[in-house]
């Protein structure tokens, strides 16, 4: 739209999708390999302690920006948006996100080089950032127990760092291939 063109003022426009994922000490039992005739044992626990990963992904090139917070709130969302904006200070960012309460808050601080675009309600399938959580849960968190939240955080840092440094992999599972027939 004309408004976006005026706000971008000659900067490159980057399309990003944002989401938060909750990670904690509730184990995630999944299928796993075992020798023929052996039934695998998978540890299970239910401890309700969580931390939250915030992610913004640019599917066309696999750029991923992440931060970890102890909670989701308007303040943490404002901080995350400011961090993403500073990492892409020479670009104008169209940030597509769901309509969670802390995203729509009148107190949310939106950086000057960013515009928010809302996904339709109840449509997580339209957000490629959701695939980041699937990848992390399958590859880094399945069939594991954590003694404390520090262990969850350490694993989450390693996983997110690994993905941030592998743009091709991120692009492969967040880039939608639309088939029109």
Coordinates of N, CA and C in Angstrom, one line a residue:
X1 N 0.8 -1.2 0.0 CA 0.0 0.0 0.0 C 0.9 1.2 0.0
X2 N 0.3 2.4 -0.3 CA 1.0 3.6 -0.3 C 1.6 4.0 1.0
X3 N 0.8 3.7 2.1 CA 1.3 4.0 3.4 C 2.6 3.2 3.7
X4 N 2.7 2.0 3.3 CA 3.9 1.2 3.6 C 5.1 1.8 2.8
X5 N 4.8 2.2 1.5 CA 5.9 2.7 0.7 C 6.4 4.0 1.3
X6 N 5.5 4.8 1.8 CA 6.0 6.1 2.5 C 6.8 5.8 3.7
X7 N 6.4 4.8 4.5 CA 7.1 4.5 5.7 C 8.5 3.9 5.4
X8 N 8.6 3.1 4.3 CA 9.8 2.4 4.0 C 10.8 3.4 3.5
X9 N 10.4 4.5 2.8 CA 11.3 5.5 2.4 C 12.6 5.0 1.7
X10 N 12.5 4.2 0.7 CA 13.6 3.8 -0.1 C 14.4 2.6 0.6
X11 N 14.0 2.1 1.7 CA 14.7 1.0 2.3 C 14.2 -0.3 1.7
X12 N 15.1 -1.3 1.8 CA 14.6 -2.7 1.5 C 13.5 -3.1 2.4
X13 N 12.5 -3.7 1.9 CA 11.4 -4.2 2.7 C 11.7 -5.7 3.0
X14 N 11.7 -6.1 4.3 CA 11.8 -7.5 4.7 C 10.5 -8.0 5.3
X15 N 10.0 -9.1 4.8 CA 8.8 -9.7 5.3 C 9.2 -10.7 6.3
X16 N 8.7 -10.6 7.5 CA 9.0 -11.5 8.6 C 7.7 -12.0 9.3
X17 N 7.8 -13.2 9.8 CA 6.7 -13.8 10.6 C 7.1 -14.0 12.0
X18 N 6.3 -13.7 12.9 CA 6.7 -13.7 14.4 C 5.8 -14.7 15.1
X19 N 6.4 -15.4 16.1 CA 5.6 -16.2 17.0 C 6.4 -16.5 18.3
X20 N 5.7 -17.0 19.3 CA 6.3 -17.4 20.5 C 6.1 -18.9 20.7
X21 N 7.0 -19.5 21.3 CA 6.9 -20.9 21.7 C 7.2 -21.2 23.2
X22 N 6.4 -22.0 23.8 CA 6.6 -22.3 25.2 C 7.3 -23.6 25.4
X23 N 8.4 -23.6 26.2 CA 9.2 -24.8 26.4 C 9.4 -24.9 27.9
X24 N 9.3 -26.2 28.3 CA 9.3 -26.4 29.8 C 9.7 -27.8 30.1
X25 N 9.4 -28.2 31.3 CA 9.7 -29.5 31.9 C 8.7 -30.6 31.7
X26 N 7.6 -30.3 30.9 CA 6.7 -31.4 30.6 C 7.3 -32.1 29.4
X27 N 7.6 -33.4 29.6 CA 8.3 -34.1 28.5 C 7.5 -34.3 27.3
X28 N 8.1 -34.6 26.2 CA 7.5 -34.7 24.9 C 7.8 -36.1 24.3
X29 N 7.1 -37.2 24.8 CA 7.4 -38.5 24.2 C 7.1 -38.6 22.7
X30 N 8.0 -39.1 22.0 CA 7.8 -39.3 20.5 C 8.3 -40.7 20.1
X31 N 7.9 -41.0 18.9 CA 8.4 -42.3 18.4 C 9.9 -42.3 18.3
X32 N 10.6 -43.4 18.5 CA 12.0 -43.5 18.3 C 12.4 -44.9 17.8
X33 N 13.6 -44.9 17.4 CA 14.1 -46.2 16.8 C 14.6 -47.1 18.0
X34 N 14.3 -48.4 17.8 CA 14.8 -49.4 18.7 C 15.1 -50.7 17.9
X35 N 16.0 -51.5 18.3 CA 16.2 -52.8 17.6 C 14.9 -53.6 17.6
X36 N 14.8 -54.5 16.6 CA 13.7 -55.3 16.4 C 13.5 -56.2 17.7
X37 N 12.3 -56.2 18.2 CA 11.9 -57.0 19.4 C 12.2 -56.3 20.7
X38 N 12.7 -55.0 20.7 CA 13.0 -54.3 21.9 C 12.0 -53.1 22.0
X39 N 11.3 -53.0 23.1 CA 10.4 -51.8 23.2 C 11.2 -50.7 23.9
X40 N 11.3 -49.6 23.3 CA 12.1 -48.5 23.9 C 11.4 -47.9 25.1
X41 N 12.2 -47.5 26.1 CA 11.7 -46.9 27.3 C 11.9 -45.4 27.2
X42 N 10.9 -44.6 27.3 CA 11.1 -43.1 27.2 C 10.6 -42.5 28.5
X43 N 11.5 -41.7 29.1 CA 11.1 -41.0 30.4 C 10.0 -40.0 30.2
X44 N 9.2 -39.9 31.2 CA 8.1 -38.9 31.1 C 8.0 -38.2 32.5
X45 N 7.8 -36.9 32.4 CA 7.5 -36.1 33.6 C 6.6 -34.9 33.3
X46 N 5.9 -34.5 34.3 CA 5.0 -33.3 34.1 C 5.3 -32.3 35.2
X47 N 6.1 -31.4 34.9 CA 6.5 -30.3 35.8 C 6.1 -29.0 35.1
X48 N 5.3 -28.2 35.7 CA 4.8 -27.0 35.0 C 5.7 -25.8 35.2
X49 N 6.8 -25.8 34.6 CA 7.8 -24.7 34.6 C 8.1 -24.4 33.2
X50 N 8.1 -23.1 32.8 CA 8.2 -22.8 31.4 C 9.1 -21.6 31.2
X51 N 9.7 -21.5 30.0 CA 10.3 -20.3 29.4 C 9.8 -20.2 28.0
X52 N 10.0 -19.0 27.4 CA 9.4 -18.7 26.1 C 10.4 -18.2 25.1
X53 N 10.3 -18.8 24.0 CA 11.2 -18.4 22.9 C 10.4 -17.5 21.9
X54 N 10.9 -16.4 21.6 CA 10.3 -15.5 20.6 C 11.2 -15.6 19.3
X55 N 10.5 -15.7 18.2 CA 11.2 -15.8 16.9 C 10.5 -15.0 15.9
X56 N 11.4 -14.4 15.0 CA 10.9 -13.8 13.8 C 11.7 -14.4 12.6
X57 N 11.0 -14.9 11.6 CA 11.7 -15.6 10.5 C 11.3 -14.9 9.2
X58 N 12.3 -14.9 8.3 CA 12.1 -14.4 7.0 C 12.2 -15.6 6.1
X59 N 11.1 -16.2 5.7 CA 11.2 -17.5 5.0 C 11.9 -17.5 3.6
X60 N 11.9 -16.3 3.0 CA 12.5 -16.3 1.6 C 14.0 -16.5 1.7
X61 N 14.7 -16.1 2.8 CA 16.1 -16.3 2.8 C 16.6 -17.0 4.1
X62 N 15.7 -17.4 5.0 CA 16.0 -18.2 6.1 C 16.6 -17.4 7.3
X63 N 16.5 -16.1 7.2 CA 16.9 -15.2 8.3 C 16.0 -15.5 9.6
X64 N 16.7 -15.7 10.7 CA 15.9 -16.0 11.9 C 16.5 -15.2 13.1
X65 N 15.6 -14.5 13.8 CA 16.0 -13.7 14.9 C 15.3 -14.3 16.1
X66 N 15.9 -14.6 17.2 CA 15.3 -15.2 18.4 C 15.8 -14.6 19.7
X67 N 14.9 -14.6 20.7 CA 15.3 -14.3 22.1 C 14.5 -15.2 23.0
X68 N 15.0 -15.4 24.2 CA 14.3 -16.2 25.2 C 13.9 -15.3 26.4
X69 N 12.7 -15.4 26.8 CA 12.2 -14.6 28.0 C 11.5 -15.6 29.0
X70 N 11.4 -15.1 30.2 CA 10.7 -15.9 31.2 C 9.2 -15.8 31.2
X71 N 8.7 -14.9 30.4 CA 7.2 -14.7 30.3 C 6.9 -14.1 28.9
X72 N 5.6 -14.1 28.6 CA 5.1 -13.4 27.4 C 4.3 -12.2 28.0
X73 N 4.6 -11.0 27.5 CA 3.9 -9.8 28.0 C 4.1 -8.7 26.9
X74 N 3.4 -7.6 27.1 CA 3.6 -6.5 26.2 C 5.0 -6.0 26.3
X75 N 5.6 -6.0 27.5 CA 6.9 -5.5 27.7 C 8.0 -6.3 27.0
X76 N 7.8 -7.7 27.1 CA 8.8 -8.6 26.4 C 8.6 -8.5 24.9
X77 N 7.4 -8.3 24.5 CA 7.1 -8.2 23.0 C 7.7 -6.9 22.5
X78 N 7.6 -5.8 23.2 CA 8.2 -4.6 22.8 C 9.7 -4.7 22.7
X79 N 10.3 -5.3 23.7 CA 11.7 -5.5 23.7 C 12.2 -6.4 22.5
X80 N 11.4 -7.4 22.2 CA 11.8 -8.3 21.1 C 11.7 -7.5 19.8
X81 N 10.6 -6.8 19.6 CA 10.4 -6.0 18.3 C 11.6 -5.0 18.2
X82 N 12.0 -4.4 19.3 CA 13.1 -3.4 19.2 C 14.4 -4.1 18.8
X83 N 14.6 -5.3 19.4 CA 15.8 -6.0 19.0 C 15.8 -6.4 17.6
X84 N 14.7 -6.9 17.0 CA 14.6 -7.3 15.6 C 14.9 -6.1 14.8
X85 N 14.2 -5.0 15.1 CA 14.4 -3.7 14.4 C 15.8 -3.3 14.3
X86 N 16.5 -3.4 15.5 CA 17.9 -3.0 15.5 C 18.8 -3.9 14.7
X87 N 18.5 -5.2 14.6 CA 19.3 -6.1 13.8 C 19.1 -5.9 12.3
X88 N 18.0 -5.2 12.0 CA 17.7 -4.9 10.6 C 17.5 -3.4 10.4
X89 N 18.4 -2.6 11.0 CA 18.1 -1.2 11.1 C 18.1 -0.5 9.7
X90 N 18.7 -1.1 8.7 CA 18.8 -0.5 7.4 C 17.6 -1.0 6.5
X91 N 16.7 -1.8 7.1 CA 15.6 -2.3 6.3 C 14.3 -1.9 7.0
X92 N 13.2 -2.0 6.2 CA 11.8 -1.7 6.7 C 11.2 -3.1 6.9
X93 N 10.7 -3.4 8.0 CA 10.2 -4.8 8.3 C 8.6 -4.8 8.4
X94 N 8.1 -5.7 7.6 CA 6.6 -6.0 7.7 C 6.6 -7.2 8.6
X95 N 6.1 -7.1 9.8 CA 6.1 -8.2 10.7 C 4.7 -8.8 10.8
X96 N 4.5 -10.0 10.3 CA 3.2 -10.7 10.3 C 3.1 -11.5 11.6
X97 N 2.0 -11.3 12.3 CA 1.9 -12.1 13.6 C 0.4 -12.3 13.9
X98 N 0.2 -13.2 14.9 CA -1.2 -13.5 15.3 C -1.7 -12.3 16.2
X99 N -2.9 -12.5 16.7 CA -3.5 -11.4 17.4 C -3.6 -11.7 18.9
X100 N -2.5 -12.2 19.4 CA -2.4 -12.4 20.9 C -2.5 -11.1 21.6
X101 N -3.0 -11.1 22.8 CA -3.3 -9.9 23.6 C -2.1 -9.0 23.7
X102 N -0.9 -9.6 23.9 CA 0.3 -8.7 24.1 C 0.8 -8.2 22.7
X103 N 0.3 -8.7 21.6 CA 0.6 -8.2 20.3 C -0.3 -6.9 20.0
X104 N -1.5 -7.0 20.5 CA -2.5 -5.9 20.1 C -2.6 -4.9 21.2
X105 N -1.8 -4.9 22.2 CA -1.9 -4.0 23.4 C -1.6 -2.6 22.9
X106 N -2.4 -1.6 23.4 CA -2.2 -0.2 23.1 C -0.8 0.3 23.7
X107 N -0.2 -0.5 24.6 CA 1.1 -0.1 25.2 C 2.3 -0.7 24.4
X108 N 2.0 -1.5 23.4 CA 3.1 -2.1 22.6 C 3.8 -1.1 21.9
X109 N 5.2 -1.1 22.0 CA 6.0 -0.1 21.4 C 6.5 -0.7 20.0
X110 N 6.1 -0.1 18.9 CA 6.4 -0.5 17.6 C 7.6 0.3 17.1
X111 N 8.7 -0.3 16.7 CA 9.8 0.5 16.2 C 9.5 1.3 14.9
X112 N 10.2 2.3 14.6 CA 10.0 3.2 13.5 C 10.1 2.5 12.2
X113 N 11.0 1.5 12.1 CA 11.2 0.8 10.8 C 10.4 -0.5 10.7
X114 N 9.3 -0.6 11.4 CA 8.5 -1.8 11.4 C 7.0 -1.4 11.3
X115 N 6.3 -2.3 10.6 CA 4.8 -2.2 10.6 C 4.3 -3.6 10.9
X116 N 3.3 -3.7 11.7 CA 2.6 -5.0 12.1 C 1.5 -5.3 11.1
X117 N 1.4 -6.6 10.7 CA 0.3 -7.1 9.9 C -0.3 -8.3 10.6
X118 N -1.6 -8.3 10.7 CA -2.2 -9.3 11.5 C -2.7 -10.5 10.7
X119 N -2.4 -11.7 11.2 CA -3.0 -12.9 10.6 C -4.5 -13.0 11.0
X120 N -5.3 -13.7 10.2 CA -6.7 -13.9 10.7 C -6.7 -14.7 12.0
X121 N -7.7 -14.5 12.8 CA -7.8 -15.3 14.0 C -7.9 -16.8 13.8
X122 N -7.3 -17.6 14.7 CA -7.3 -19.0 14.6 C -6.8 -19.6 13.3
X123 N -5.6 -19.1 12.9 CA -5.0 -19.5 11.7 C -3.5 -19.8 11.8
X124 N -3.1 -20.6 12.8 CA -1.7 -20.8 12.9 C -1.0 -21.5 11.7
X125 N -1.8 -22.2 10.9 CA -1.3 -22.8 9.7 C -0.8 -21.8 8.7
X126 N -1.1 -20.5 8.8 CA -0.7 -19.4 7.9 C 0.6 -18.8 8.4
X127 N 1.1 -19.2 9.5 CA 2.4 -18.6 10.1 C 3.5 -19.6 9.9
X128 N 4.5 -19.3 9.0 CA 5.6 -20.3 8.9 C 6.5 -20.3 10.1
X129 N 6.4 -19.4 11.0 CA 7.2 -19.4 12.3 C 6.8 -20.6 13.2
X130 N 5.6 -21.1 13.0 CA 5.1 -22.2 13.8 C 6.0 -23.5 13.5
X131 N 6.6 -23.6 12.3 CA 7.4 -24.7 12.0 C 8.7 -24.8 12.7
X132 N 9.1 -23.6 13.2 CA 10.3 -23.6 14.1 C 10.1 -24.4 15.3
X133 N 9.0 -24.2 15.9 CA 8.7 -25.0 17.2 C 8.6 -26.5 16.9
X134 N 8.0 -26.8 15.8 CA 7.9 -28.3 15.4 C 9.4 -28.8 15.3
X135 N 10.2 -28.1 14.6 CA 11.6 -28.6 14.5 C 12.3 -28.7 15.8
X136 N 12.2 -27.7 16.7 CA 12.9 -27.8 18.0 C 12.4 -28.9 18.8
X137 N 11.0 -29.1 18.9 CA 10.5 -30.1 19.7 C 10.8 -31.5 19.2
X138 N 10.9 -31.7 17.9 CA 11.2 -33.0 17.4 C 12.7 -33.3 17.5
X139 N 13.6 -32.3 17.2 CA 15.0 -32.6 17.1 C 15.8 -32.4 18.5
X140 N 15.3 -31.5 19.3 CA 16.0 -31.1 20.5 C 15.3 -31.5 21.8
X141 N 14.0 -31.6 21.8 CA 13.3 -31.8 23.1 C 12.6 -33.1 23.2
X142 N 12.5 -33.9 22.2 CA 11.7 -35.1 22.3 C 12.5 -36.2 23.2
X143 N 11.7 -36.9 23.9 CA 12.2 -38.0 24.8 C 13.3 -37.6 25.7
X144 N 13.2 -36.4 26.3 CA 14.2 -35.9 27.2 C 13.5 -35.5 28.5
X145 N 14.3 -35.6 29.6 CA 13.9 -35.1 30.9 C 14.9 -34.0 31.3
X146 N 14.4 -32.9 31.9 CA 15.2 -31.8 32.4 C 15.1 -31.7 33.9
X147 N 16.3 -31.7 34.6 CA 16.3 -31.6 36.1 C 15.7 -30.3 36.6
X148 N 16.0 -29.2 35.7 CA 15.5 -27.9 36.1 C 15.3 -27.0 34.9
X149 N 14.8 -25.8 35.1 CA 14.5 -24.9 33.9 C 15.8 -24.5 33.3
X150 N 16.9 -24.5 34.0 CA 18.2 -24.1 33.4 C 18.6 -25.1 32.3
X151 N 18.3 -26.3 32.5 CA 18.6 -27.3 31.4 C 17.7 -27.1 30.2
X152 N 16.5 -26.7 30.4 CA 15.6 -26.4 29.2 C 16.2 -25.1 28.5
X153 N 16.6 -24.2 29.3 CA 17.1 -22.9 28.7 C 18.4 -23.2 27.9
X154 N 19.3 -24.0 28.5 CA 20.6 -24.3 27.8 C 20.3 -25.0 26.5
X155 N 19.4 -26.0 26.5 CA 19.0 -26.7 25.3 C 18.4 -25.8 24.3
X156 N 17.5 -24.9 24.7 CA 16.9 -24.0 23.8 C 17.8 -23.0 23.2
X157 N 18.8 -22.5 24.0 CA 19.9 -21.6 23.4 C 20.6 -22.3 22.4
X158 N 21.1 -23.6 22.6 CA 21.8 -24.3 21.6 C 21.0 -24.5 20.4
X159 N 19.8 -24.9 20.5 CA 18.9 -25.2 19.4 C 18.7 -23.9 18.5
X160 N 18.3 -22.8 19.2 CA 18.0 -21.6 18.5 C 19.3 -21.1 17.8
X161 N 20.4 -21.2 18.5 CA 21.7 -20.7 17.9 C 22.0 -21.6 16.6
X162 N 21.8 -22.9 16.7 CA 22.0 -23.7 15.6 C 21.2 -23.3 14.4
X163 N 19.9 -23.0 14.6 CA 19.0 -22.7 13.6 C 19.3 -21.3 13.0
X164 N 19.7 -20.3 13.9 CA 20.0 -19.0 13.4 C 21.2 -19.0 12.5
X165 N 22.1 -20.0 12.7 CA 23.3 -20.1 11.9 C 23.2 -21.1 10.7
X166 N 21.9 -21.6 10.4 CA 21.7 -22.5 9.3 C 20.5 -21.9 8.5
X167 N 20.7 -20.9 7.8 CA 19.7 -20.2 7.0 C 19.0 -21.2 6.0
X168 N 19.8 -22.1 5.4 CA 19.2 -23.0 4.4 C 18.2 -23.9 5.0
X169 N 18.6 -24.4 6.2 CA 17.6 -25.3 6.9 C 16.4 -24.6 7.3
X170 N 16.5 -23.4 7.9 CA 15.3 -22.6 8.3 C 14.5 -22.3 7.1
X171 N 15.1 -21.9 6.0 CA 14.4 -21.7 4.7 C 13.6 -22.9 4.2
X172 N 14.2 -24.1 4.4 CA 13.6 -25.3 3.9 C 12.3 -25.7 4.7
X173 N 12.2 -25.4 6.0 CA 11.0 -25.7 6.6 C 10.0 -24.6 7.0
X174 N 10.4 -23.4 6.6 CA 9.5 -22.2 6.8 C 9.0 -21.7 5.5
X175 N 9.7 -22.0 4.4 CA 9.3 -21.4 3.1 C 8.1 -22.3 2.5
X176 N 7.0 -21.7 2.3 CA 5.8 -22.5 1.8 C 6.0 -22.5 0.3
X177 N 5.7 -23.7 -0.2 CA 5.7 -23.9 -1.7 C 4.2 -23.9 -2.0
X178 N 3.7 -22.9 -2.6 CA 2.3 -22.8 -3.0 C 2.1 -23.5 -4.3
X179 N 1.2 -24.4 -4.4 CA 0.8 -25.1 -5.6 C -0.6 -24.7 -6.0
X180 N -0.7 -24.0 -7.2 CA -2.0 -23.6 -7.6 C -2.4 -24.5 -8.8
X181 N -3.5 -25.1 -8.7 CA -4.0 -26.0 -9.8 C -5.3 -25.6 -10.3

